Structures are given as C-alpha cells and as structure tokens.
Coordinates of C-alpha atoms and ligand atoms in Angstrom, one line a residue:
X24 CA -128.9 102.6 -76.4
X25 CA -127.5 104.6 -79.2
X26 CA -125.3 108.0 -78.1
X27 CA -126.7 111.4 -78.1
X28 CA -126.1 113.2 -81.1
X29 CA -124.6 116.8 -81.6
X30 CA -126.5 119.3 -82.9
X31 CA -125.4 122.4 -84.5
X32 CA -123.7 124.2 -81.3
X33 CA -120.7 123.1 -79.2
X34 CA -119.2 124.4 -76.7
X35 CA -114.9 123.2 -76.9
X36 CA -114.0 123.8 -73.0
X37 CA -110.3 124.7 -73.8
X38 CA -108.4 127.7 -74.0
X39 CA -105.6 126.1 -76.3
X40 CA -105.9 127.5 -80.2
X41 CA -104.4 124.7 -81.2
X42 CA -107.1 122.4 -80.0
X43 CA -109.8 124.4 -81.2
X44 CA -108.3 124.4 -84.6
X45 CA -108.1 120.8 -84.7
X46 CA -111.7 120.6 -83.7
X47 CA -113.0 122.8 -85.8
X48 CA -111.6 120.8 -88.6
X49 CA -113.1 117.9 -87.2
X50 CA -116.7 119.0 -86.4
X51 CA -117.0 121.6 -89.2
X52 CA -117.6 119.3 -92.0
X53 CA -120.7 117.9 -89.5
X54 CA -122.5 120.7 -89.3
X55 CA -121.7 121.7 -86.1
X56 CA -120.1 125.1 -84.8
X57 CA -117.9 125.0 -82.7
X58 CA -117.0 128.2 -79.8
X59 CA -114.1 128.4 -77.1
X60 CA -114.9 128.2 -73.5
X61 CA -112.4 131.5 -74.0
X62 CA -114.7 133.4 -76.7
X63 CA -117.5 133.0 -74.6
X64 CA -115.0 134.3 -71.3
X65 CA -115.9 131.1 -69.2
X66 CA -113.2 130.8 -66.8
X67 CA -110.9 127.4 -66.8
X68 CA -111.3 125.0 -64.3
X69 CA -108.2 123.6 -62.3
X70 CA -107.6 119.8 -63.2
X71 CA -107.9 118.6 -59.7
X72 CA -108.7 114.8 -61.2
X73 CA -106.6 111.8 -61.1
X74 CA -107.5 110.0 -64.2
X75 CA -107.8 111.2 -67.6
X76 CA -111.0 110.8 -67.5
X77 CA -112.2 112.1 -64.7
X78 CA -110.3 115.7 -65.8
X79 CA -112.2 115.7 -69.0
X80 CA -115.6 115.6 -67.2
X81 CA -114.9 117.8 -65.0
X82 CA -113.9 120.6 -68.1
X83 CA -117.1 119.6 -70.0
X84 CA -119.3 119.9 -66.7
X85 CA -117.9 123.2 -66.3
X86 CA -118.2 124.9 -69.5
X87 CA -121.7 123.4 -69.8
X88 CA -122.9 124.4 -66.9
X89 CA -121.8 128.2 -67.5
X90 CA -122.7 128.4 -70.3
X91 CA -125.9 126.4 -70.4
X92 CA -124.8 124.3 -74.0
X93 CA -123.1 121.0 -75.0
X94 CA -119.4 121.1 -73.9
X95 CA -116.6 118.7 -74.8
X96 CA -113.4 118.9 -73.5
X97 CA -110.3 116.1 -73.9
X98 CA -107.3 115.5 -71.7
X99 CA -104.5 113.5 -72.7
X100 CA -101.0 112.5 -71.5
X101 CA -98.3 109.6 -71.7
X102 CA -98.0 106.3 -69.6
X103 CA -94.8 104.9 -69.0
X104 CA -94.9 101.1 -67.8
X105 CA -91.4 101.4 -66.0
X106 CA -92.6 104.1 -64.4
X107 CA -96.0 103.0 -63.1
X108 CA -98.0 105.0 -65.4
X109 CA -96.2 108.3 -64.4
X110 CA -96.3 111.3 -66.0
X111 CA -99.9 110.0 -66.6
X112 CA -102.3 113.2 -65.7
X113 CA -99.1 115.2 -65.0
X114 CA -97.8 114.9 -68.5
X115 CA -97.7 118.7 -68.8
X116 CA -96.9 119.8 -64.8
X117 CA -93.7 118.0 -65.7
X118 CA -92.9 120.2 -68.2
X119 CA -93.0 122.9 -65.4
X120 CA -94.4 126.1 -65.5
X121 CA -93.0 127.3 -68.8
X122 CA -94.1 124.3 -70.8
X123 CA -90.5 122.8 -70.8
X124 CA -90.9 119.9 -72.7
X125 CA -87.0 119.4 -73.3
X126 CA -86.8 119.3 -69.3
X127 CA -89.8 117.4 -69.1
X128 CA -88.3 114.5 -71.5
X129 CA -84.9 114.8 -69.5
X130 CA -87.0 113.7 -66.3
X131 CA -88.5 110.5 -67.7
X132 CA -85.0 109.3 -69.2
X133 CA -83.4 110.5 -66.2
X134 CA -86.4 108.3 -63.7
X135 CA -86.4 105.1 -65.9
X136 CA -82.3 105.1 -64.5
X137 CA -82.5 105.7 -61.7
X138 CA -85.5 103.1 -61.4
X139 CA -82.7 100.4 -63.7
X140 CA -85.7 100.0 -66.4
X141 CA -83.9 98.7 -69.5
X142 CA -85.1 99.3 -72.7
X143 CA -87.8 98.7 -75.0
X144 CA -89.5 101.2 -72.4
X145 CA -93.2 100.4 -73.0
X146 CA -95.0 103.6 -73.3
X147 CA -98.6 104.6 -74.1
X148 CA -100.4 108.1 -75.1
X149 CA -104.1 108.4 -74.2
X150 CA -106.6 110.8 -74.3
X151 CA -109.9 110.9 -73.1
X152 CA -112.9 112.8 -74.5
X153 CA -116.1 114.0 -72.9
X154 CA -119.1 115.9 -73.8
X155 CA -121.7 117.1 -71.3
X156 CA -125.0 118.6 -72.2
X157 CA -127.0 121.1 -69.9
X158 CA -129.3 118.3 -68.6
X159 CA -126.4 116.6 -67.3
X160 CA -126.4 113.9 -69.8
X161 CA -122.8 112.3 -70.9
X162 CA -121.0 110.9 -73.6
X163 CA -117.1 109.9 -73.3
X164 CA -114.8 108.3 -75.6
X165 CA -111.4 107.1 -75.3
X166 CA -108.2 106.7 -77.9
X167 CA -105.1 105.0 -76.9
X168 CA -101.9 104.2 -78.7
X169 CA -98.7 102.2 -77.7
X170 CA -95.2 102.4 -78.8
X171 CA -91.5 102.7 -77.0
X172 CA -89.5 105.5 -75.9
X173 CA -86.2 106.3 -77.4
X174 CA -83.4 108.4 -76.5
X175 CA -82.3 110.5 -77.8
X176 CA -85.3 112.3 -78.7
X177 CA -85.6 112.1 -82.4
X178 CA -87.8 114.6 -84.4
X179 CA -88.4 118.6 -84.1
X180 CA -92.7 118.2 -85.4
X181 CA -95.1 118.2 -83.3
X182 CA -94.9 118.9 -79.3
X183 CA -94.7 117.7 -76.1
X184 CA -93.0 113.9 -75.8
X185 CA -93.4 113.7 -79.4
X186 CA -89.7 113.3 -80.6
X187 CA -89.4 110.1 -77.7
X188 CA -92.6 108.0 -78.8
X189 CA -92.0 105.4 -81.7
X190 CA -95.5 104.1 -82.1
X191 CA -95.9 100.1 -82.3
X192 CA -94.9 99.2 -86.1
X193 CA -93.4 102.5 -87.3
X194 CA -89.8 103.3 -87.5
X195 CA -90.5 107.1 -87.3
X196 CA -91.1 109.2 -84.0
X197 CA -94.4 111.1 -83.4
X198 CA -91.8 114.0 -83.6
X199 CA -90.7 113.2 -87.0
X200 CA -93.9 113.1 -88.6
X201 CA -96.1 115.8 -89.9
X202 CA -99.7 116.3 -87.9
X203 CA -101.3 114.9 -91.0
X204 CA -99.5 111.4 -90.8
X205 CA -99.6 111.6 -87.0
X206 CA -103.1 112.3 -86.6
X207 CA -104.4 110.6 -90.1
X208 CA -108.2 109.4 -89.8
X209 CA -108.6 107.2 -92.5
X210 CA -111.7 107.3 -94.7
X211 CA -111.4 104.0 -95.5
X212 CA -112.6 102.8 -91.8
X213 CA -109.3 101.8 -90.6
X214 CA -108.0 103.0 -87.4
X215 CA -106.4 106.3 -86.5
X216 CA -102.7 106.5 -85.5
X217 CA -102.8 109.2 -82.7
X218 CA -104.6 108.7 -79.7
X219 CA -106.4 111.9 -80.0
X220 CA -107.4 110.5 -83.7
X221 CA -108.8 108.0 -82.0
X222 CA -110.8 108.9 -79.5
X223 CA -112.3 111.8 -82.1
X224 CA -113.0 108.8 -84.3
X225 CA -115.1 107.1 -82.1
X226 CA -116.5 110.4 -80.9
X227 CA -117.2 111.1 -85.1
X228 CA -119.1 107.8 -85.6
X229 CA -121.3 108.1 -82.2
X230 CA -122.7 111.7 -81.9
X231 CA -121.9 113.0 -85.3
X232 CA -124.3 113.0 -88.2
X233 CA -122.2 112.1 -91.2
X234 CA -123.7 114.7 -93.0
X235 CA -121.1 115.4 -96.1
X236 CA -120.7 119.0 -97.2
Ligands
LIG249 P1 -103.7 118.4 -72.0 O1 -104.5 117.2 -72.6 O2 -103.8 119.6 -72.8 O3 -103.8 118.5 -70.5 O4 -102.1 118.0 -72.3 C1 -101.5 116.9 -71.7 C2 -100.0 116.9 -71.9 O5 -99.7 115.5 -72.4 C3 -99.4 117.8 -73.0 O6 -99.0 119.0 -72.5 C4 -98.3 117.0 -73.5 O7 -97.2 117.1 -72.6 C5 -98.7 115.5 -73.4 N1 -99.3 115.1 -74.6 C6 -100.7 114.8 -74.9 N2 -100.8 114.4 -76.1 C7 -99.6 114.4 -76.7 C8 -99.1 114.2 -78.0 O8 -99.9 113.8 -79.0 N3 -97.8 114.3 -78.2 C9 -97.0 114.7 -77.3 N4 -97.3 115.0 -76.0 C10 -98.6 114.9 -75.7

C-alpha cells in the first residue's frame, strides 16, 4: 500500500529553531506549511522511550493529538559498537543539562578506555522520523549513516559529536563540513550523506507530492 500523503498543514512537534528551519526548507518547496508544536503552545512531551523510534512516535502522537493535525517529529543520536550502542537515546542527556557536548565527547573517549576498545571505533548516527495524523494513522522513516570516531575531535561546524564522526569513505569530519555538504540531498537520486538527510529523503519520496515551485 502506498504511504499517506501530506497535505498542506504540518504540525513539526519540536521546540528546537534549528529543526524547524531545516524543515521548513525541506517541506516548503512541497507545498506544505509547516507550524511548531511551540507556536501553537503545545507542551513537550518527556522522551520516556528506549529506541529512537519509539521517542519519535511518541512526539508525533502528542502534538497530533493536541492539536488535532498531522505531526512529525524525529529523534536522533549516535551508536557506538564498543560501547553496545550507548549513547544511543541518550546522546544528548550525556551532554548534561547544559548541552555540554565537549564533556559529552570526553565521556565516550574516556568509556571506550576504560572498556580497552581499540580503534577504528565503529560508530553510527541514526535518526528516526514519524508522522502521525489525528486518526491515528502512521508513517515512519529511518536514515542511518556509519563512519569511525577519532580523537581528537577535529572540526568547529556543526554540533553535537560532529567534530568525532568521520563518515565511511570521507576524510573529513561531520564537524569539518558545512551543513550543505553534511546534509546534501542529491537531485540526482543518489543517497544523502547525513542520517537526518536520509530519513527526510525517504520521508520526501513517500508522503510528499513532488510538486516543483
Ligand atoms: P534529538 O534528536 O534532538 O533528541 O538530539 C539527539 C542528540 O543526538 C543531539 O543532541 C546530539 O547530541 C546527537 N546528534 C543527533 N544528530 C546529530 C548530528 O547530526 N551531529 C551530531 N550530533 C548529533
């Protein structure tokens, strides 16, 4: 069965300008207008999931269900393999209260010792995208991409563990790269980098209509 489209209203359940932004790049040139679970004062919903997944349903179900509209929301984080997946869902508690990604990067180097993981430390980002609509139907997409971790962090673009991930086949960090290269979506049909390009990309050529403007 084919996915649901989206129509001309959307519902982004995330209080993060930076994502809406991004989304309204995305989804503008569709047609479709998108409004922040924060402009329309719905509250945010703790992230009391365990999997990526599961967190971004629970955001869309939310904002959908308060505001009686089509809501997507994403969450995304990094998987290291010596470190059984961990920070996984917590990839921004460990950057503490203040958002200390500098900390947050000094934990990982400082686990995969004590844990005697030798480099290349396999690493992954993922993100996972859902949208929910007020009759409780679903659509969810998922972007992945794998690289290594170095140290020392290497870059000052972009945020979070960018500056550590080198992705599979590049020699430069996520945190040495500007947002276009990191998130390109090609036009040619070719895969995104990013995982967040990814998973939009699949999102794009399932529910959107590829109307051109
Ligand atoms: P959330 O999806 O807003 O819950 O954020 C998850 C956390 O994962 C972020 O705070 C970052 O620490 C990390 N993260 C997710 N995507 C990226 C990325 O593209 N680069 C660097 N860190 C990321």
């Amino acid at each position: 069965m084919s996915a649901r489209k989206i129509e001309d209203r959307l519902v982004i359940a995330s209080h993060n300008p930076g994502k809406l932004w991004e989304l309204r790049q995305l989804l503008g040139p569709h047609g479709v207008d998108a409004v922040s679970a924060g402009e329309l004062g719905l509250p945010e919903p703790e992230e009391t999931e365990t999997t990526f997944r599961g967190n971004a349903l629970l955001k869309a179900k939310a904002a959908s269900t308060a505001s009686n509209l089509p809501a997507f929301a994403d969450d995304s984080g990094l998987c290291v393999e010596a470190l059984d997946g961990a920070p996984g869902v917590y990839s921004a508690r460990w950057g503490g209260e203040h958002r200390d990604f500098c900390a947050a990067i000094a934990r990982v180097e400082r686990e995969l010792k004590e844990r005697g993981a030798e480099p290349p430390y396999r690493a992954y980002f993922i993100c996972a995208l859902a949208i929910v609509w007020p009759d409780g139907h679903v659509e969810e997409f998922e972007g992945r991409v794998d690289g290594a971790l170095i140290f020392p962090p290497r870059g000052t673009k972009g945020f979070g563990y960018d500056p550590i991930f080198l992705p599979d086949g590049l020699d430069k960090t996520f945190g040495e790269m500007m947002s276009a290269e990191k998130h390109a979506l090609p036009g040619d049909g070719s895969i995104a980098l990013s995982h967040r390009a990814r998973a939009f990309q699949a999102l794009a050529s399932a529910c959107l209509n590829l109307r051109q403007t």
